[in-house]
């Protein structure tokens, strides 16, 4: 009769063998990090685009110039706002910021489009009817948080592309 400890040991060994057989591999390996570092992020219009570009440059850690990069990332950024919470009197008490980015990744040498994707992030915030000064600050903060989250999603999307298409 096997004790509980022996059964647990066998279960752990079987789980380890299962993980080994499923071809698990890390997303951000050396080659993927090298590919991400070789991306030049093109200029994105407006202040929100500048914030997104700065977040992406930090996450990709390349700080590549347009002459030394291997890839060019172009982004079309759209930010929308909608009311998601209304009180009994019909006044909006909660709004939602949605940041949508359409990505195009191109090879610098051939100008061939390698990857197209659409990435979305959202963040909500409370609208206060009595604190007029805090509303623009809260809205600005929600926009910046949505853009930071969008940059992280874009980084993950590009890492998945590079891990699937190893050069």
mmCIF file with all atom_site columns, C-alpha atoms in Angstrom:
data_model
loop_
_atom_site.group_PDB
_atom_site.id
_atom_site.type_symbol
_atom_site.label_atom_id
_atom_site.label_alt_id
_atom_site.label_comp_id
_atom_site.label_asym_id
_atom_site.label_entity_id
_atom_site.label_seq_id
_atom_site.pdbx_PDB_ins_code
_atom_site.Cartn_x
_atom_site.Cartn_y
_atom_site.Cartn_z
_atom_site.occupancy
_atom_site.B_iso_or_equiv
_atom_site.pdbx_formal_charge
_atom_site.auth_seq_id
_atom_site.auth_comp_id
_atom_site.auth_asym_id
_atom_site.auth_atom_id
_atom_site.pdbx_PDB_model_num
ATOM 1   C CA . UNK A 1 1   ? 0.000   0.000  0.000   1.00 0.00 ? 1   UNK A CA 1
ATOM 2   C CA . UNK A 1 2   ? 1.418   3.381  -1.002  1.00 0.00 ? 2   UNK A CA 1
ATOM 3   C CA . UNK A 1 3   ? 1.428   6.150  1.541   1.00 0.00 ? 3   UNK A CA 1
ATOM 4   C CA . UNK A 1 4   ? 0.111   9.602  0.796   1.00 0.00 ? 4   UNK A CA 1
ATOM 5   C CA . UNK A 1 5   ? 3.681   10.901 0.605   1.00 0.00 ? 5   UNK A CA 1
ATOM 6   C CA . UNK A 1 6   ? 4.670   8.312  -2.024  1.00 0.00 ? 6   UNK A CA 1
ATOM 7   C CA . UNK A 1 7   ? 1.537   9.022  -4.063  1.00 0.00 ? 7   UNK A CA 1
ATOM 8   C CA . UNK A 1 8   ? 2.355   12.729 -3.987  1.00 0.00 ? 8   UNK A CA 1
ATOM 9   C CA . UNK A 1 9   ? 5.929   12.002 -5.099  1.00 0.00 ? 9   UNK A CA 1
ATOM 10  C CA . UNK A 1 10  ? 4.684   9.939  -8.044  1.00 0.00 ? 10  UNK A CA 1
ATOM 11  C CA . UNK A 1 11  ? 2.220   12.656 -8.970  1.00 0.00 ? 11  UNK A CA 1
ATOM 12  C CA . UNK A 1 12  ? 4.958   15.305 -8.980  1.00 0.00 ? 12  UNK A CA 1
ATOM 13  C CA . UNK A 1 13  ? 7.197   13.124 -11.167 1.00 0.00 ? 13  UNK A CA 1
ATOM 14  C CA . UNK A 1 14  ? 4.341   12.482 -13.609 1.00 0.00 ? 14  UNK A CA 1
ATOM 15  C CA . UNK A 1 15  ? 3.519   16.192 -13.750 1.00 0.00 ? 15  UNK A CA 1
ATOM 16  C CA . UNK A 1 16  ? 7.195   16.969 -14.489 1.00 0.00 ? 16  UNK A CA 1
ATOM 17  C CA . UNK A 1 17  ? 7.236   14.419 -17.302 1.00 0.00 ? 17  UNK A CA 1
ATOM 18  C CA . UNK A 1 18  ? 4.012   15.872 -18.686 1.00 0.00 ? 18  UNK A CA 1
ATOM 19  C CA . UNK A 1 19  ? 5.465   19.397 -18.745 1.00 0.00 ? 19  UNK A CA 1
ATOM 20  C CA . UNK A 1 20  ? 8.595   18.139 -20.435 1.00 0.00 ? 20  UNK A CA 1
ATOM 21  C CA . UNK A 1 21  ? 6.604   16.402 -23.146 1.00 0.00 ? 21  UNK A CA 1
ATOM 22  C CA . UNK A 1 22  ? 4.384   19.394 -23.963 1.00 0.00 ? 22  UNK A CA 1
ATOM 23  C CA . UNK A 1 23  ? 7.327   21.386 -25.418 1.00 0.00 ? 23  UNK A CA 1
ATOM 24  C CA . UNK A 1 24  ? 6.994   24.274 -22.995 1.00 0.00 ? 24  UNK A CA 1
ATOM 25  C CA . UNK A 1 25  ? 9.366   27.116 -23.764 1.00 0.00 ? 25  UNK A CA 1
ATOM 26  C CA . UNK A 1 26  ? 9.677   30.614 -22.280 1.00 0.00 ? 26  UNK A CA 1
ATOM 27  C CA . UNK A 1 27  ? 8.210   33.513 -24.238 1.00 0.00 ? 27  UNK A CA 1
ATOM 28  C CA . UNK A 1 28  ? 11.052  35.974 -23.704 1.00 0.00 ? 28  UNK A CA 1
ATOM 29  C CA . UNK A 1 29  ? 14.118  33.939 -24.613 1.00 0.00 ? 29  UNK A CA 1
ATOM 30  C CA . UNK A 1 30  ? 17.383  35.526 -25.803 1.00 0.00 ? 30  UNK A CA 1
ATOM 31  C CA . UNK A 1 31  ? 16.445  35.574 -29.484 1.00 0.00 ? 31  UNK A CA 1
ATOM 32  C CA . UNK A 1 32  ? 13.046  37.156 -28.815 1.00 0.00 ? 32  UNK A CA 1
ATOM 33  C CA . UNK A 1 33  ? 14.636  39.827 -26.606 1.00 0.00 ? 33  UNK A CA 1
ATOM 34  C CA . UNK A 1 34  ? 17.200  40.517 -29.331 1.00 0.00 ? 34  UNK A CA 1
ATOM 35  C CA . UNK A 1 35  ? 14.420  40.843 -31.922 1.00 0.00 ? 35  UNK A CA 1
ATOM 36  C CA . UNK A 1 36  ? 12.398  43.135 -29.647 1.00 0.00 ? 36  UNK A CA 1
ATOM 37  C CA . UNK A 1 37  ? 15.499  45.271 -29.087 1.00 0.00 ? 37  UNK A CA 1
ATOM 38  C CA . UNK A 1 38  ? 15.877  45.700 -32.846 1.00 0.00 ? 38  UNK A CA 1
ATOM 39  C CA . UNK A 1 39  ? 12.522  47.452 -33.290 1.00 0.00 ? 39  UNK A CA 1
ATOM 40  C CA . UNK A 1 40  ? 12.360  51.143 -34.096 1.00 0.00 ? 40  UNK A CA 1
ATOM 41  C CA . UNK A 1 41  ? 9.028   52.626 -32.995 1.00 0.00 ? 41  UNK A CA 1
ATOM 42  C CA . UNK A 1 42  ? 7.923   55.263 -35.497 1.00 0.00 ? 42  UNK A CA 1
ATOM 43  C CA . UNK A 1 43  ? 6.533   58.558 -34.296 1.00 0.00 ? 43  UNK A CA 1
ATOM 44  C CA . UNK A 1 44  ? 2.900   58.414 -33.202 1.00 0.00 ? 44  UNK A CA 1
ATOM 45  C CA . UNK A 1 45  ? 0.935   61.685 -33.520 1.00 0.00 ? 45  UNK A CA 1
ATOM 46  C CA . UNK A 1 46  ? -0.343  63.726 -30.553 1.00 0.00 ? 46  UNK A CA 1
ATOM 47  C CA . UNK A 1 47  ? 0.605   63.704 -26.892 1.00 0.00 ? 47  UNK A CA 1
ATOM 48  C CA . UNK A 1 48  ? -1.013  60.313 -26.240 1.00 0.00 ? 48  UNK A CA 1
ATOM 49  C CA . UNK A 1 49  ? 1.042   58.828 -29.061 1.00 0.00 ? 49  UNK A CA 1
ATOM 50  C CA . UNK A 1 50  ? 4.203   60.290 -27.575 1.00 0.00 ? 50  UNK A CA 1
ATOM 51  C CA . UNK A 1 51  ? 3.406   58.731 -24.196 1.00 0.00 ? 51  UNK A CA 1
ATOM 52  C CA . UNK A 1 52  ? 2.721   55.339 -25.808 1.00 0.00 ? 52  UNK A CA 1
ATOM 53  C CA . UNK A 1 53  ? 5.944   55.535 -27.844 1.00 0.00 ? 53  UNK A CA 1
ATOM 54  C CA . UNK A 1 54  ? 8.000   56.325 -24.735 1.00 0.00 ? 54  UNK A CA 1
ATOM 55  C CA . UNK A 1 55  ? 6.484   53.369 -22.861 1.00 0.00 ? 55  UNK A CA 1
ATOM 56  C CA . UNK A 1 56  ? 7.203   51.080 -25.802 1.00 0.00 ? 56  UNK A CA 1
ATOM 57  C CA . UNK A 1 57  ? 10.789  52.271 -26.147 1.00 0.00 ? 57  UNK A CA 1
ATOM 58  C CA . UNK A 1 58  ? 11.314  51.559 -22.459 1.00 0.00 ? 58  UNK A CA 1
ATOM 59  C CA . UNK A 1 59  ? 9.730   48.085 -22.664 1.00 0.00 ? 59  UNK A CA 1
ATOM 60  C CA . UNK A 1 60  ? 11.523  47.051 -25.842 1.00 0.00 ? 60  UNK A CA 1
ATOM 61  C CA . UNK A 1 61  ? 14.841  48.334 -24.428 1.00 0.00 ? 61  UNK A CA 1
ATOM 62  C CA . UNK A 1 62  ? 16.213  48.885 -27.899 1.00 0.00 ? 62  UNK A CA 1
ATOM 63  C CA . UNK A 1 63  ? 16.285  52.662 -28.225 1.00 0.00 ? 63  UNK A CA 1
ATOM 64  C CA . UNK A 1 64  ? 17.188  51.916 -31.812 1.00 0.00 ? 64  UNK A CA 1
ATOM 65  C CA . UNK A 1 65  ? 17.619  54.704 -34.297 1.00 0.00 ? 65  UNK A CA 1
ATOM 66  C CA . UNK A 1 66  ? 15.968  54.390 -37.666 1.00 0.00 ? 66  UNK A CA 1
ATOM 67  C CA . UNK A 1 67  ? 19.378  53.637 -39.244 1.00 0.00 ? 67  UNK A CA 1
ATOM 68  C CA . UNK A 1 68  ? 20.481  50.796 -36.935 1.00 0.00 ? 68  UNK A CA 1
ATOM 69  C CA . UNK A 1 69  ? 17.186  48.956 -36.389 1.00 0.00 ? 69  UNK A CA 1
ATOM 70  C CA . UNK A 1 70  ? 16.112  45.800 -38.187 1.00 0.00 ? 70  UNK A CA 1
ATOM 71  C CA . UNK A 1 71  ? 12.362  46.356 -37.859 1.00 0.00 ? 71  UNK A CA 1
ATOM 72  C CA . UNK A 1 72  ? 10.050  49.343 -38.072 1.00 0.00 ? 72  UNK A CA 1
ATOM 73  C CA . UNK A 1 73  ? 6.868   49.431 -35.964 1.00 0.00 ? 73  UNK A CA 1
ATOM 74  C CA . UNK A 1 74  ? 4.111   51.771 -37.098 1.00 0.00 ? 74  UNK A CA 1
ATOM 75  C CA . UNK A 1 75  ? 1.125   52.361 -34.850 1.00 0.00 ? 75  UNK A CA 1
ATOM 76  C CA . UNK A 1 76  ? -2.231  53.984 -35.533 1.00 0.00 ? 76  UNK A CA 1
ATOM 77  C CA . UNK A 1 77  ? -3.601  54.995 -32.114 1.00 0.00 ? 77  UNK A CA 1
ATOM 78  C CA . UNK A 1 78  ? -7.255  55.711 -31.357 1.00 0.00 ? 78  UNK A CA 1
ATOM 79  C CA . UNK A 1 79  ? -8.574  56.667 -27.920 1.00 0.00 ? 79  UNK A CA 1
ATOM 80  C CA . UNK A 1 80  ? -12.298 56.702 -27.214 1.00 0.00 ? 80  UNK A CA 1
ATOM 81  C CA . UNK A 1 81  ? -14.366 57.432 -24.143 1.00 0.00 ? 81  UNK A CA 1
ATOM 82  C CA . UNK A 1 82  ? -17.766 56.095 -23.151 1.00 0.00 ? 82  UNK A CA 1
ATOM 83  C CA . UNK A 1 83  ? -20.078 56.350 -20.176 1.00 0.00 ? 83  UNK A CA 1
ATOM 84  C CA . UNK A 1 84  ? -20.443 53.072 -18.327 1.00 0.00 ? 84  UNK A CA 1
ATOM 85  C CA . UNK A 1 85  ? -22.101 54.187 -15.116 1.00 0.00 ? 85  UNK A CA 1
ATOM 86  C CA . UNK A 1 86  ? -25.156 56.396 -14.757 1.00 0.00 ? 86  UNK A CA 1
ATOM 87  C CA . UNK A 1 87  ? -26.937 57.192 -11.508 1.00 0.00 ? 87  UNK A CA 1
ATOM 88  C CA . UNK A 1 88  ? -30.707 57.409 -10.983 1.00 0.00 ? 88  UNK A CA 1
ATOM 89  C CA . UNK A 1 89  ? -30.878 61.022 -12.119 1.00 0.00 ? 89  UNK A CA 1
ATOM 90  C CA . UNK A 1 90  ? -29.158 60.241 -15.416 1.00 0.00 ? 90  UNK A CA 1
ATOM 91  C CA . UNK A 1 91  ? -25.816 61.786 -14.555 1.00 0.00 ? 91  UNK A CA 1
ATOM 92  C CA . UNK A 1 92  ? -22.685 59.927 -15.651 1.00 0.00 ? 92  UNK A CA 1
ATOM 93  C CA . UNK A 1 93  ? -20.686 58.719 -12.645 1.00 0.00 ? 93  UNK A CA 1
ATOM 94  C CA . UNK A 1 94  ? -18.199 56.401 -14.357 1.00 0.00 ? 94  UNK A CA 1
ATOM 95  C CA . UNK A 1 95  ? -16.454 56.578 -17.724 1.00 0.00 ? 95  UNK A CA 1
ATOM 96  C CA . UNK A 1 96  ? -14.296 54.178 -19.679 1.00 0.00 ? 96  UNK A CA 1
ATOM 97  C CA . UNK A 1 97  ? -11.180 55.037 -21.723 1.00 0.00 ? 97  UNK A CA 1
ATOM 98  C CA . UNK A 1 98  ? -10.383 52.611 -24.533 1.00 0.00 ? 98  UNK A CA 1
ATOM 99  C CA . UNK A 1 99  ? -7.012  52.769 -26.298 1.00 0.00 ? 99  UNK A CA 1
ATOM 100 C CA . UNK A 1 100 ? -6.888  50.880 -29.605 1.00 0.00 ? 100 UNK A CA 1
ATOM 101 C CA . UNK A 1 101 ? -3.646  50.422 -31.546 1.00 0.00 ? 101 UNK A CA 1
ATOM 102 C CA . UNK A 1 102 ? -3.333  49.005 -35.027 1.00 0.00 ? 102 UNK A CA 1
ATOM 103 C CA . UNK A 1 103 ? 0.197   47.679 -35.473 1.00 0.00 ? 103 UNK A CA 1
ATOM 104 C CA . UNK A 1 104 ? 2.231   47.139 -38.600 1.00 0.00 ? 104 UNK A CA 1
ATOM 105 C CA . UNK A 1 105 ? 5.693   45.596 -38.199 1.00 0.00 ? 105 UNK A CA 1
ATOM 106 C CA . UNK A 1 106 ? 7.917   45.879 -41.264 1.00 0.00 ? 106 UNK A CA 1
ATOM 107 C CA . UNK A 1 107 ? 11.362  44.609 -42.149 1.00 0.00 ? 107 UNK A CA 1
ATOM 108 C CA . UNK A 1 108 ? 13.647  47.627 -42.660 1.00 0.00 ? 108 UNK A CA 1
ATOM 109 C CA . UNK A 1 109 ? 15.596  46.183 -45.577 1.00 0.00 ? 109 UNK A CA 1
ATOM 110 C CA . UNK A 1 110 ? 12.808  44.686 -47.690 1.00 0.00 ? 110 UNK A CA 1
ATOM 111 C CA . UNK A 1 111 ? 9.917   46.897 -46.493 1.00 0.00 ? 111 UNK A CA 1
ATOM 112 C CA . UNK A 1 112 ? 7.900   43.690 -46.287 1.00 0.00 ? 112 UNK A CA 1
ATOM 113 C CA . UNK A 1 113 ? 5.029   43.673 -43.794 1.00 0.00 ? 113 UNK A CA 1
ATOM 114 C CA . UNK A 1 114 ? 5.849   40.937 -41.281 1.00 0.00 ? 114 UNK A CA 1
ATOM 115 C CA . UNK A 1 115 ? 3.020   41.307 -38.776 1.00 0.00 ? 115 UNK A CA 1
ATOM 116 C CA . UNK A 1 116 ? -0.310  43.121 -38.494 1.00 0.00 ? 116 UNK A CA 1
ATOM 117 C CA . UNK A 1 117 ? -2.302  43.209 -35.320 1.00 0.00 ? 117 UNK A CA 1
ATOM 118 C CA . UNK A 1 118 ? -4.852  45.180 -33.338 1.00 0.00 ? 118 UNK A CA 1
ATOM 119 C CA . UNK A 1 119 ? -4.298  45.591 -29.608 1.00 0.00 ? 119 UNK A CA 1
ATOM 120 C CA . UNK A 1 120 ? -6.770  47.090 -27.138 1.00 0.00 ? 120 UNK A CA 1
ATOM 121 C CA . UNK A 1 121 ? -6.537  48.271 -23.527 1.00 0.00 ? 121 UNK A CA 1
ATOM 122 C CA . UNK A 1 122 ? -9.079  50.020 -21.358 1.00 0.00 ? 122 UNK A CA 1
ATOM 123 C CA . UNK A 1 123 ? -9.307  51.778 -18.030 1.00 0.00 ? 123 UNK A CA 1
ATOM 124 C CA . UNK A 1 124 ? -12.275 53.266 -16.221 1.00 0.00 ? 124 UNK A CA 1
ATOM 125 C CA . UNK A 1 125 ? -12.526 56.188 -13.829 1.00 0.00 ? 125 UNK A CA 1
ATOM 126 C CA . UNK A 1 126 ? -15.056 57.872 -11.566 1.00 0.00 ? 126 UNK A CA 1
ATOM 127 C CA . UNK A 1 127 ? -16.606 61.220 -12.508 1.00 0.00 ? 127 UNK A CA 1
ATOM 128 C CA . UNK A 1 128 ? -17.467 63.366 -9.507  1.00 0.00 ? 128 UNK A CA 1
ATOM 129 C CA . UNK A 1 129 ? -20.124 66.031 -9.898  1.00 0.00 ? 129 UNK A CA 1
ATOM 130 C CA . UNK A 1 130 ? -18.906 68.129 -6.971  1.00 0.00 ? 130 UNK A CA 1
ATOM 131 C CA . UNK A 1 131 ? -15.150 68.070 -7.571  1.00 0.00 ? 131 UNK A CA 1
ATOM 132 C CA . UNK A 1 132 ? -14.668 69.782 -10.915 1.00 0.00 ? 132 UNK A CA 1
ATOM 133 C CA . UNK A 1 133 ? -10.889 70.169 -10.635 1.00 0.00 ? 133 UNK A CA 1
ATOM 134 C CA . UNK A 1 134 ? -10.260 66.497 -9.951  1.00 0.00 ? 134 UNK A CA 1
ATOM 135 C CA . UNK A 1 135 ? -12.192 65.264 -13.012 1.00 0.00 ? 135 UNK A CA 1
ATOM 136 C CA . UNK A 1 136 ? -9.627  66.356 -15.666 1.00 0.00 ? 136 UNK A CA 1
ATOM 137 C CA . UNK A 1 137 ? -6.776  65.018 -13.523 1.00 0.00 ? 137 UNK A CA 1
ATOM 138 C CA . UNK A 1 138 ? -8.549  61.687 -13.047 1.00 0.00 ? 138 UNK A CA 1
ATOM 139 C CA . UNK A 1 139 ? -9.320  61.468 -16.767 1.00 0.00 ? 139 UNK A CA 1
ATOM 140 C CA . UNK A 1 140 ? -5.700  62.222 -17.679 1.00 0.00 ? 140 UNK A CA 1
ATOM 141 C CA . UNK A 1 141 ? -4.447  59.598 -15.228 1.00 0.00 ? 141 UNK A CA 1
ATOM 142 C CA . UNK A 1 142 ? -6.867  56.987 -16.625 1.00 0.00 ? 142 UNK A CA 1
ATOM 143 C CA . UNK A 1 143 ? -5.646  57.745 -20.157 1.00 0.00 ? 143 UNK A CA 1
ATOM 144 C CA . UNK A 1 144 ? -1.999  57.378 -19.143 1.00 0.00 ? 144 UNK A CA 1
ATOM 145 C CA . UNK A 1 145 ? -2.712  54.089 -17.368 1.00 0.00 ? 145 UNK A CA 1
ATOM 146 C CA . UNK A 1 146 ? -4.553  52.751 -20.421 1.00 0.00 ? 146 UNK A CA 1
ATOM 147 C CA . UNK A 1 147 ? -1.585  53.715 -22.622 1.00 0.00 ? 147 UNK A CA 1
ATOM 148 C CA . UNK A 1 148 ? 0.888   52.009 -20.285 1.00 0.00 ? 148 UNK A CA 1
ATOM 149 C CA . UNK A 1 149 ? -1.229  48.853 -20.318 1.00 0.00 ? 149 UNK A CA 1
ATOM 150 C CA . UNK A 1 150 ? -1.498  49.078 -24.111 1.00 0.00 ? 150 UNK A CA 1
ATOM 151 C CA . UNK A 1 151 ? 2.304   49.253 -24.396 1.00 0.00 ? 151 UNK A CA 1
ATOM 152 C CA . UNK A 1 152 ? 2.614   46.079 -22.319 1.00 0.00 ? 152 UNK A CA 1
ATOM 153 C CA . UNK A 1 153 ? 0.050   44.320 -24.525 1.00 0.00 ? 153 UNK A CA 1
ATOM 154 C CA . UNK A 1 154 ? 1.909   45.441 -27.658 1.00 0.00 ? 154 UNK A CA 1
ATOM 155 C CA . UNK A 1 155 ? 5.185   44.101 -26.249 1.00 0.00 ? 155 UNK A CA 1
ATOM 156 C CA . UNK A 1 156 ? 3.538   40.740 -25.511 1.00 0.00 ? 156 UNK A CA 1
ATOM 157 C CA . UNK A 1 157 ? 1.949   40.636 -28.985 1.00 0.00 ? 157 UNK A CA 1
ATOM 158 C CA . UNK A 1 158 ? 5.314   41.269 -30.659 1.00 0.00 ? 158 UNK A CA 1
ATOM 159 C CA . UNK A 1 159 ? 7.057   38.722 -28.415 1.00 0.00 ? 159 UNK A CA 1
ATOM 160 C CA . UNK A 1 160 ? 4.487   36.089 -29.398 1.00 0.00 ? 160 UNK A CA 1
ATOM 161 C CA . UNK A 1 161 ? 5.044   36.918 -33.063 1.00 0.00 ? 161 UNK A CA 1
ATOM 162 C CA . UNK A 1 162 ? 8.842   36.567 -32.754 1.00 0.00 ? 162 UNK A CA 1
ATOM 163 C CA . UNK A 1 163 ? 8.638   33.369 -30.686 1.00 0.00 ? 163 UNK A CA 1
ATOM 164 C CA . UNK A 1 164 ? 6.435   31.726 -33.337 1.00 0.00 ? 164 UNK A CA 1
ATOM 165 C CA . UNK A 1 165 ? 8.507   32.975 -36.272 1.00 0.00 ? 165 UNK A CA 1
ATOM 166 C CA . UNK A 1 166 ? 12.090  32.389 -35.218 1.00 0.00 ? 166 UNK A CA 1
ATOM 167 C CA . UNK A 1 167 ? 14.497  33.718 -37.826 1.00 0.00 ? 167 UNK A CA 1
#
